[in-house]
mmCIF file of C-alpha atoms in Angstrom:
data_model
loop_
_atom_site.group_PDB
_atom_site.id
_atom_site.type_symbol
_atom_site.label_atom_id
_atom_site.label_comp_id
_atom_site.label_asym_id
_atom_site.label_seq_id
_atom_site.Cartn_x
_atom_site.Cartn_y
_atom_site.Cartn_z
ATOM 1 C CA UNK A 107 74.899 28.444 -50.194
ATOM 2 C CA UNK A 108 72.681 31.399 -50.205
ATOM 3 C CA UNK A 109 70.312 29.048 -47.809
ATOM 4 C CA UNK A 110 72.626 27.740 -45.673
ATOM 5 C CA UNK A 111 73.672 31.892 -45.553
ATOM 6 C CA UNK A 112 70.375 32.752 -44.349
ATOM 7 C CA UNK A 113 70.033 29.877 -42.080
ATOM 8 C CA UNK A 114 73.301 30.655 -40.134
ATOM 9 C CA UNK A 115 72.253 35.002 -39.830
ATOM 10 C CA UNK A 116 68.595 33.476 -38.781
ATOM 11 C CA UNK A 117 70.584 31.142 -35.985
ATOM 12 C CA UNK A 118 72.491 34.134 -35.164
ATOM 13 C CA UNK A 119 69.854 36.489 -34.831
ATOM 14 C CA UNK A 120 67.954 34.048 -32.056
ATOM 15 C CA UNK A 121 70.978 33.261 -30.094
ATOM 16 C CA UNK A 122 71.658 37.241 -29.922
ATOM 17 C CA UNK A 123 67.708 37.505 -28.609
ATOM 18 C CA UNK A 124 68.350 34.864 -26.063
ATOM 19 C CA UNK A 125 69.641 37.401 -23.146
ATOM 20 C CA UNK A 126 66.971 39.307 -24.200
ATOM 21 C CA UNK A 127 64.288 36.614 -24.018
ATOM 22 C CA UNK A 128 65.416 34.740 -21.105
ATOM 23 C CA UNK A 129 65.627 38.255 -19.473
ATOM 24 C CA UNK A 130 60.978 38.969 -19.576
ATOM 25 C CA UNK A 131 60.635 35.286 -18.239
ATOM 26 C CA UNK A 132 59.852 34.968 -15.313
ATOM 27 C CA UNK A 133 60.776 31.361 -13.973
ATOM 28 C CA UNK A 134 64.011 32.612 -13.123
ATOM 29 C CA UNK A 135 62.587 35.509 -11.029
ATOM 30 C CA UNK A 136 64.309 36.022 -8.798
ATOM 31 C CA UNK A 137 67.683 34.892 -9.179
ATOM 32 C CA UNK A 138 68.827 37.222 -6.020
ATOM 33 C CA UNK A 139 67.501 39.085 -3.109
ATOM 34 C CA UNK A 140 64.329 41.285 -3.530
ATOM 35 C CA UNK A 141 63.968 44.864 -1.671
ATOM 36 C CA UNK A 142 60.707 46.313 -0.424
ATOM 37 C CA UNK A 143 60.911 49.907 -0.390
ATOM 38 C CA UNK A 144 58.512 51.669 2.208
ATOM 39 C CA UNK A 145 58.008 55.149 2.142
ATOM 40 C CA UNK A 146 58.008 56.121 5.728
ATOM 41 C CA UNK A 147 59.650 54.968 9.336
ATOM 42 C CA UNK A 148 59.434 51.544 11.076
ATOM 43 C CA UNK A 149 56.527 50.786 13.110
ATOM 44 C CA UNK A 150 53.470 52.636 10.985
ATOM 45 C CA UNK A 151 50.599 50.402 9.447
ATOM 46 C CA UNK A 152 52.856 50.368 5.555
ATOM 47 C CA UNK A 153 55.647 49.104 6.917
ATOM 48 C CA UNK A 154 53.689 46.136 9.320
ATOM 49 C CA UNK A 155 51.804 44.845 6.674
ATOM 50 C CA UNK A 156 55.369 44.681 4.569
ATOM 51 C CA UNK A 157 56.795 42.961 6.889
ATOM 52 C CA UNK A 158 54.229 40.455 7.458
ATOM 53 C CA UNK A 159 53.570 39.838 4.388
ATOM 54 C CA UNK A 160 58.256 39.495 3.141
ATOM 55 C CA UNK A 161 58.655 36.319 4.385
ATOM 56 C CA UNK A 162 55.854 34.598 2.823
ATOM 57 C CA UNK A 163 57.399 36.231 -0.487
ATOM 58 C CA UNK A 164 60.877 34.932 0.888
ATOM 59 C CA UNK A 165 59.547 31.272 1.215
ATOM 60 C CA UNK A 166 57.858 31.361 -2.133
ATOM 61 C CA UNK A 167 60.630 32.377 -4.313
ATOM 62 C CA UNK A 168 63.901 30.971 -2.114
ATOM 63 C CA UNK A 169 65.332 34.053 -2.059
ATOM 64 C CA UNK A 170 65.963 37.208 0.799
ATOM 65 C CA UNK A 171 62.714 39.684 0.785
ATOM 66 C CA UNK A 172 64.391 42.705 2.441
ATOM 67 C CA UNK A 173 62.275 45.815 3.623
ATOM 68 C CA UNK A 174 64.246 49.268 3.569
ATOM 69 C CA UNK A 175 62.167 51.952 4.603
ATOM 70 C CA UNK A 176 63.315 55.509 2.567
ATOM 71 C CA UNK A 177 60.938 57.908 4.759
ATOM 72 C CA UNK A 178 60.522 61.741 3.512
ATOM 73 C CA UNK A 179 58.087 64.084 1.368
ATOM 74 C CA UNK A 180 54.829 61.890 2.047
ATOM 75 C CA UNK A 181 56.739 58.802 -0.370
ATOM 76 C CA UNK A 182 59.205 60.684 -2.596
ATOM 77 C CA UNK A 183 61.788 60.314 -1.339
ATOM 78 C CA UNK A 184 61.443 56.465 -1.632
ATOM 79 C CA UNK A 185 59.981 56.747 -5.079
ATOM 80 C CA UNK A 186 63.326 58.519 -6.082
ATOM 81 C CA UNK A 187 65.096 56.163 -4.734
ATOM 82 C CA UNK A 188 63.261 53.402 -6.861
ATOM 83 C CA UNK A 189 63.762 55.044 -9.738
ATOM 84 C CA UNK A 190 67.329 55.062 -9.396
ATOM 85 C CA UNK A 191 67.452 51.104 -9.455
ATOM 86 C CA UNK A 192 67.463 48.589 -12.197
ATOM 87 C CA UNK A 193 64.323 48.310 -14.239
ATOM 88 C CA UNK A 194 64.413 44.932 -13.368
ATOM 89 C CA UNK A 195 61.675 43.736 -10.481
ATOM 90 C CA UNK A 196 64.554 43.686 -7.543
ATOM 91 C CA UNK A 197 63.487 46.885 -6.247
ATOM 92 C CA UNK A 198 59.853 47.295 -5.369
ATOM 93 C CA UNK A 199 58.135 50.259 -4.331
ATOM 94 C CA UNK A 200 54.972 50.454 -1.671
ATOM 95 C CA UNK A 201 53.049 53.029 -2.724
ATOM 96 C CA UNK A 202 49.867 53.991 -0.568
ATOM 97 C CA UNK A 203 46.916 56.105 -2.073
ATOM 98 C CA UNK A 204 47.302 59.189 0.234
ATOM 99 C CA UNK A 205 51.085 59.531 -1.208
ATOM 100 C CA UNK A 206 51.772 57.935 -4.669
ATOM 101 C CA UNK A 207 48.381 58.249 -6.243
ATOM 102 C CA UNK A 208 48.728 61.852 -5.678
ATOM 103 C CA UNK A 209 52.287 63.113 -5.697
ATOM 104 C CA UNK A 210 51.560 64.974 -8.865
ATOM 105 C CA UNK A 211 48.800 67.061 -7.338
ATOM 106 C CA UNK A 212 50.490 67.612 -4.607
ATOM 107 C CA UNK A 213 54.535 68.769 -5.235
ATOM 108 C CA UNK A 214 54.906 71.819 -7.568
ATOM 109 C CA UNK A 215 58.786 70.482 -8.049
ATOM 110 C CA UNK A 216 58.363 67.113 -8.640
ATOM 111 C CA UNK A 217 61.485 65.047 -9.844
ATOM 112 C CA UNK A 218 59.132 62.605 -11.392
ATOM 113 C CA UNK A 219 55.577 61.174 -13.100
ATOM 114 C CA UNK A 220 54.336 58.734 -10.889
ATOM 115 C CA UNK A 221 51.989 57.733 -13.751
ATOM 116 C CA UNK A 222 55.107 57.671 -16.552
ATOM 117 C CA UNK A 223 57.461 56.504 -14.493
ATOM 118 C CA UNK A 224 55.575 53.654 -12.428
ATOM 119 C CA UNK A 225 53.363 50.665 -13.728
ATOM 120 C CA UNK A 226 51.528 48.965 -10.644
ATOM 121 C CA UNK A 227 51.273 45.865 -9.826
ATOM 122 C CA UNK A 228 48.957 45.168 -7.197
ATOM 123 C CA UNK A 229 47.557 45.796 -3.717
ATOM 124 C CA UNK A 230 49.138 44.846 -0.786
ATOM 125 C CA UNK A 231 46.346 45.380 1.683
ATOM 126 C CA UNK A 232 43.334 47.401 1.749
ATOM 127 C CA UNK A 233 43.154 50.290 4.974
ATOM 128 C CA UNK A 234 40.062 51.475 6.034
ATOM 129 C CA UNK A 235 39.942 54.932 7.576
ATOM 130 C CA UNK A 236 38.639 55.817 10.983
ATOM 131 C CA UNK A 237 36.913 58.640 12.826
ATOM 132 C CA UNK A 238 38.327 59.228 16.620
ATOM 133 C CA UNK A 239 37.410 60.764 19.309
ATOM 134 C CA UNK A 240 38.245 60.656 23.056
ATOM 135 C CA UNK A 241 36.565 58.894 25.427
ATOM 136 C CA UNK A 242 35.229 61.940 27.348
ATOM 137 C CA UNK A 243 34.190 63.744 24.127
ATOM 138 C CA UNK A 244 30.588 65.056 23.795
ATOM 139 C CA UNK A 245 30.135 64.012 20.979
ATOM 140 C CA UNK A 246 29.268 60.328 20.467
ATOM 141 C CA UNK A 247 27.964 60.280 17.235
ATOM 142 C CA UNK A 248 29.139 61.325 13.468
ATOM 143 C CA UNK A 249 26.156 62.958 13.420
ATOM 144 C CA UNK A 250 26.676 65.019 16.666
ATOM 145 C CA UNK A 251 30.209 65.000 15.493
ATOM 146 C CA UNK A 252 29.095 66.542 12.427
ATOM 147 C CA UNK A 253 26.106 69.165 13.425
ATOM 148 C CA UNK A 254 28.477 70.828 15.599
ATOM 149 C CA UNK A 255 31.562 71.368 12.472
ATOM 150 C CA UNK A 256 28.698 72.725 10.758
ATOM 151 C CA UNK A 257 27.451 75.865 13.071
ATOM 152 C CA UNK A 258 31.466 76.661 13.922
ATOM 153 C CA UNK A 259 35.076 75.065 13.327
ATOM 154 C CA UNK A 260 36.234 71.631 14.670
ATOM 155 C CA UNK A 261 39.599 70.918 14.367
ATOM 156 C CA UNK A 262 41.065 67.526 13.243
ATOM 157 C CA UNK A 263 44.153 65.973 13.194
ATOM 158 C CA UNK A 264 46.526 63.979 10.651
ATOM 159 C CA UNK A 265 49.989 62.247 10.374
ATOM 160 C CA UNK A 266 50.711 65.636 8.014
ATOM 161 C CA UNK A 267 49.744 67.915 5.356
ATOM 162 C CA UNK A 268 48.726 66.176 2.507
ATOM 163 C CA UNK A 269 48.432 62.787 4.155
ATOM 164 C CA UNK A 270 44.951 61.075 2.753
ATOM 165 C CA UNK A 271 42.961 61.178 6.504
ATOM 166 C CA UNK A 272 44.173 65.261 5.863
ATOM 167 C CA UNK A 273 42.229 64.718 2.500
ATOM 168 C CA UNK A 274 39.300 63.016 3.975
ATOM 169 C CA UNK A 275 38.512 65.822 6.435
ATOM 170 C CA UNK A 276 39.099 68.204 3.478
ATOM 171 C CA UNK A 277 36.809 65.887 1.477
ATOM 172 C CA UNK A 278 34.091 65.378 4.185
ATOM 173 C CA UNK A 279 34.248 69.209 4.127
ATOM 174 C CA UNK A 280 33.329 69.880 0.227
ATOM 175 C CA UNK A 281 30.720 67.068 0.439
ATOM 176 C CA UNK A 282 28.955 67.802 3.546
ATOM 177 C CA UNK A 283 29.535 71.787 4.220
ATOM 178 C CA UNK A 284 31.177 71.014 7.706
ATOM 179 C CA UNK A 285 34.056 73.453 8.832
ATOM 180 C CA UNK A 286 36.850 70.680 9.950
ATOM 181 C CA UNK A 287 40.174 72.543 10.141
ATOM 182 C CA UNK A 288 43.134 71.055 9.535
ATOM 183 C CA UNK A 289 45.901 70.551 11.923
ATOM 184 C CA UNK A 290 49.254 68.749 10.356
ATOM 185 C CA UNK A 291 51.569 66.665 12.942
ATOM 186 C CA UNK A 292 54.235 64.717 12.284
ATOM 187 C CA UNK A 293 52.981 60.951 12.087
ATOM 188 C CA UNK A 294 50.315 59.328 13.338
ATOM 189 C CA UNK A 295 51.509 58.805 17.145
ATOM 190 C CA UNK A 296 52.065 62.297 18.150
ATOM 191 C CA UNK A 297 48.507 63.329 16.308
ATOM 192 C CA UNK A 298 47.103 60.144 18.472
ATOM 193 C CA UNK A 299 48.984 61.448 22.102
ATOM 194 C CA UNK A 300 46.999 64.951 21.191
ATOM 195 C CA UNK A 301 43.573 63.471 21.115
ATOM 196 C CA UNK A 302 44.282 60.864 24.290
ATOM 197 C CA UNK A 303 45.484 64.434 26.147
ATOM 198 C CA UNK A 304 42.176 65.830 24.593
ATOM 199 C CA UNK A 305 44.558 68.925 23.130
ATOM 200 C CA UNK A 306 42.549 68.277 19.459
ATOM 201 C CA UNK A 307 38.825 67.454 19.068
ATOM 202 C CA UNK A 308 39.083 64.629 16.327
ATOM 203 C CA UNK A 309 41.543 62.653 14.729
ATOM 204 C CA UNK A 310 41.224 61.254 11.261
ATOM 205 C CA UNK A 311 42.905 57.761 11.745
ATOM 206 C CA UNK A 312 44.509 54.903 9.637
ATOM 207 C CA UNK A 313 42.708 51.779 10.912
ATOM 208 C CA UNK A 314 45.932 49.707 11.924
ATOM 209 C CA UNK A 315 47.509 52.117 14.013
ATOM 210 C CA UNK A 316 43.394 52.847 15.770
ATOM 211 C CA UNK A 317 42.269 49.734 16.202
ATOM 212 C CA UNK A 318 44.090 48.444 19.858
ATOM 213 C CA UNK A 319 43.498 52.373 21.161
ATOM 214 C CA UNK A 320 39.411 51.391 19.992
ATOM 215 C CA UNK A 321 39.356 48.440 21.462
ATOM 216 C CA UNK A 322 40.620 49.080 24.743
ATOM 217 C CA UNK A 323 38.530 51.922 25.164
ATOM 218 C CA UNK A 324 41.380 54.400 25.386
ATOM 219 C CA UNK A 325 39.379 56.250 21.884
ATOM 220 C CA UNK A 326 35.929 56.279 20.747
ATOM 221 C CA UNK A 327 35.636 55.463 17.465
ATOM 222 C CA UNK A 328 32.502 57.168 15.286
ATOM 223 C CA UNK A 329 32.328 55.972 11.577
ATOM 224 C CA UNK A 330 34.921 53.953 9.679
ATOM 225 C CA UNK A 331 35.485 53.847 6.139
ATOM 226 C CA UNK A 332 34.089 50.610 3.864
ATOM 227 C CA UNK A 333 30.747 49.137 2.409
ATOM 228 C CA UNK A 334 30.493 46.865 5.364
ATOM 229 C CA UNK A 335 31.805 47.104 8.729
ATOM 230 C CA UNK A 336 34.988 46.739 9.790
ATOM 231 C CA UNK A 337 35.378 42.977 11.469
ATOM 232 C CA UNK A 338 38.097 43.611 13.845
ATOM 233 C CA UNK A 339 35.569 46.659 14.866
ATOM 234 C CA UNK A 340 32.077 45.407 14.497
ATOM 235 C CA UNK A 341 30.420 47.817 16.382
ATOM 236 C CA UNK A 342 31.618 51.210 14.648
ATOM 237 C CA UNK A 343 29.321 51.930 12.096
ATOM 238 C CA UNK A 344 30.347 52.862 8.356
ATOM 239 C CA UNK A 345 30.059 56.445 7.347
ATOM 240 C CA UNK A 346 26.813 54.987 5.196
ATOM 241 C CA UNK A 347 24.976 54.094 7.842
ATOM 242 C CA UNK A 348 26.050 56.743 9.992
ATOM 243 C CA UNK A 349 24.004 59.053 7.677
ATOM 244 C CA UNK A 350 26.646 59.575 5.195
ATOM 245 C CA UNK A 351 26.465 57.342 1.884
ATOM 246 C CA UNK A 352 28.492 59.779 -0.352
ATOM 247 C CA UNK A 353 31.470 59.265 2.051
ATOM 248 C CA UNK A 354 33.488 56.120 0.128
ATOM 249 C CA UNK A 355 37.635 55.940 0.094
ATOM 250 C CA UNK A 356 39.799 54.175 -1.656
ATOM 251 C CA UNK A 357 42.585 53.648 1.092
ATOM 252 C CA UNK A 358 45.392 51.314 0.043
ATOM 253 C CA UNK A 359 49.021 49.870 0.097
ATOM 254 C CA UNK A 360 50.300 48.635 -3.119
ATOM 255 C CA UNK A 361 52.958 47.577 -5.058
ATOM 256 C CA UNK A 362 54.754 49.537 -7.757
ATOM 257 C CA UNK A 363 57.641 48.743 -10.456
ATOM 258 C CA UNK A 364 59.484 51.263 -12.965
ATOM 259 C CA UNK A 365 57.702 51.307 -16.011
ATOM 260 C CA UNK A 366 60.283 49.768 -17.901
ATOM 261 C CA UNK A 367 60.305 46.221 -16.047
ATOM 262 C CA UNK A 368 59.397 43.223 -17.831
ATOM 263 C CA UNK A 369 55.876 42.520 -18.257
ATOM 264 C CA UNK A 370 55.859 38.799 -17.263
ATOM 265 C CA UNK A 371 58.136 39.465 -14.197
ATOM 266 C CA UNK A 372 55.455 42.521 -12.990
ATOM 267 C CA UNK A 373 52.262 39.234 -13.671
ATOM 268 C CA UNK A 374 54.362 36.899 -11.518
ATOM 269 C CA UNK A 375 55.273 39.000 -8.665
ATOM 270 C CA UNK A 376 51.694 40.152 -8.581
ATOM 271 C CA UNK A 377 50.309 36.615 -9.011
ATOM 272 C CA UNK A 378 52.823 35.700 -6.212
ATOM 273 C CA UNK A 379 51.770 38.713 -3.977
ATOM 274 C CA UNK A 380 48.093 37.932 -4.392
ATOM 275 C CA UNK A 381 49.012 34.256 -3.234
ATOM 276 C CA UNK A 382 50.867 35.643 -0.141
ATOM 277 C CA UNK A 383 48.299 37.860 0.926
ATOM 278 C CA UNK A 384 45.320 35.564 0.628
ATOM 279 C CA UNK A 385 46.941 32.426 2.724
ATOM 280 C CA UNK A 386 44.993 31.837 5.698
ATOM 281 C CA UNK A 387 47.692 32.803 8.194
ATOM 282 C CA UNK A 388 48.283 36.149 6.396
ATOM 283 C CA UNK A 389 44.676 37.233 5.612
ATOM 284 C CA UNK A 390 43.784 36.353 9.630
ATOM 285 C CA UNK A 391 46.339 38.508 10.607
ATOM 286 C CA UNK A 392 45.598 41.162 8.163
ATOM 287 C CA UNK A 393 41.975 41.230 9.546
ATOM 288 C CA UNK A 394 42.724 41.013 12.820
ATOM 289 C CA UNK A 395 44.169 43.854 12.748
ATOM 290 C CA UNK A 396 41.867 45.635 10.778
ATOM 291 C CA UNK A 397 43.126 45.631 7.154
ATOM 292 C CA UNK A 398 41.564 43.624 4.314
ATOM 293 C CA UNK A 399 43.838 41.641 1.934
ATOM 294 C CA UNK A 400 44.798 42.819 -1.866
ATOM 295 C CA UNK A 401 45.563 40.771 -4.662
ATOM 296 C CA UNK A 402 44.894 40.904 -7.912
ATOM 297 C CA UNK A 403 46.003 41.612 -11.127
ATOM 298 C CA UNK A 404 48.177 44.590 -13.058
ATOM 299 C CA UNK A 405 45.278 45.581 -14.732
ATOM 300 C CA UNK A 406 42.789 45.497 -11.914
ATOM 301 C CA UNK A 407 44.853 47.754 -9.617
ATOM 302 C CA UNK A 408 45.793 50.480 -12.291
ATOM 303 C CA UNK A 409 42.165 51.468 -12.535
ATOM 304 C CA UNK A 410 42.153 51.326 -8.942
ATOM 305 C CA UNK A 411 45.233 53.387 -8.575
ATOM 306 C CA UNK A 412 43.702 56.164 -11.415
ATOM 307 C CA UNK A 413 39.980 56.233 -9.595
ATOM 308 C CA UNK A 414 41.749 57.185 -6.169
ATOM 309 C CA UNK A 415 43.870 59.433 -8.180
ATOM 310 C CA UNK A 416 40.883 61.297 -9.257
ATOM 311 C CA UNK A 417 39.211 61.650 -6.435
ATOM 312 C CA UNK A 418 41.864 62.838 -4.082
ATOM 313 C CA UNK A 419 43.025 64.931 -6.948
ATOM 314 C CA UNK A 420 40.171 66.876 -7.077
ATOM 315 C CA UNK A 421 39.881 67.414 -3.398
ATOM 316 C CA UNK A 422 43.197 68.973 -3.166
ATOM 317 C CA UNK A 423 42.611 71.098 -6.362
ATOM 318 C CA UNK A 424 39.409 72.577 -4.753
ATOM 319 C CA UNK A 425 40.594 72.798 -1.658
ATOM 320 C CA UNK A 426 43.796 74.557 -2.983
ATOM 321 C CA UNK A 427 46.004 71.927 -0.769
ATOM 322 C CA UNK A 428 49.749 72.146 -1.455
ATOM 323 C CA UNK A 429 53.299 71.263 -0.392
ATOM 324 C CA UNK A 430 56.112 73.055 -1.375
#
């Protein structure tokens, strides 16, 4: 009796774990429509790249990929918004590395630990940053560019305060000695109009939104971010060979969860991601327009996510950058 006891509480005990169980597998995943949160308004380089890259993630897993885009507070809004959802892989958060990896450095009020309350998952795309002038600027080098930003101010312009080309100037600045000065607008196209009008020297650029303006000759484009050059721009040279090999960014969209989803559901949507992003139609498109595909594992992007974290985090410390 006393076996047949503990055989019956032992039966009971798995089918109470079952729920449980079935609920970290992942060959169920997903059971219902998945949401891609992105940060800011239609139409900027986050929210093309989700959209190309949905219904590939749609056709894979036989279920609606929707993209909502929660715009506000360089990403906090939308990471908010995330948190207030189901630990449960439905909601998905793209992060990029000028707004989630350095929220905390940034906000004084923050409603939330992008570290605690996040676990990534993996990159999306990789966005090199670009170096613009106008076509009848003087100067037609970095180093011109540069010599001058060192004897008296040159102002530059960003998509806003805070934004990571706003951190690159800053950064180019501590590393270099140069005298950029910030000015903030209010996304990239209005900070793009200025430069075409030649009302602002130099624009620090995201290379999705630059690259037709480059190409058509409408902006000249001086160094871009990368070890290698850019293919869909294979005549700007990279801020290494323009004369400055300190000069190396981590520029990024990826994927986030809340920390509490299930481990084997945050492996399969990155495995899935990383399928999505590397299939020949996808990755074409992604470097014809000038972004390099992501992939990869949890693991892998973490330390990504904490080495850009660091190094934009002490650019804003020294620079005493903040936003209320």
């Amino acid at each position: 009796m006393g076996r047949l006891l503990c055989a019956i509480a032992a039966l009971a005990f798995a089918l109470a774990a079952l729920p449980f169980a079935a609920h970290a597998q992942p060959a169920d995943f997903p059971a219902r429509p998945v949401r891609l949160v992105v940060p800011f308004a239609p139409g900027g380089g986050v929210d093309i790249v989700a959209r190309l890259v949905a219904p590939k993630l749609s056709q894979a897993w036989g279920q609606p990929v929707v993209v909502e885009n929660k715009a506000g507070a360089i990403g906090a809004v939308a990471s908010e918004y995330v948190l207030q959802q189901p630990a449960d892989g439905y909601t998905v958060l793209i992060g990029v590395a000028g707004s989630h990896a350095i929220a905390q450095y940034l906000h004084h009020n923050l409603a939330y630990d992008p570290v605690r309350d996040f676990a990534g998952v993996t990159v999306l795309s990789y966005s090199p940053l670009i170096c613009l002038v106008a076509p009848s600027s003087p100067f037609h080098t970095m180093k011109e560019l540069v010599d001058a930003a060192k004897t008296k101010p040159v102002a530059f312009g960003s998509p806003g305060a805070g934004s990571q080309p706003h951190l690159i100037g800053e950064m180019f600045n501590l590393l270099y000695g140069t005298q950029f000065q910030h000015v903030a607008y209010r996304g990239v196209a209005p900070a793009m109009q200025d430069l075409l009008g030649g009302h602002i020297p130099m624009v620090m650029g995201e290379m999705g939104s630059a690259k037709p303006l480059v190409t058509s000759g409408r902006l000249r484009a001086l160094a871009v971010t990368g070890t290698t050059r850019n293919p869909s721009v294979p005549d700007v040279p990279t801020f290494t060979e323009a004369g400055y090999p300190n000069f190396e960014v981590n520029s990024w969209f990826a994927l986030f969860v809340r920390t509490a989803t299930p481990k084997p559901i945050v492996d399969k949507i990155a495995a899935d991601v990383t399928k999505a992003v590397r299939s020949p139609d996808v990755e074409a498109r992604l470097v014809a327009d000038g972004w390099q595909p992501g992939g990869g594992t949890p693991a892998e992007f973490t330390k990504l996510w904490m080495d850009t974290s660091k190094q934009l985090g002490n650019v804003i410390q020294e620079r005493h950058i903040t936003i209320e």
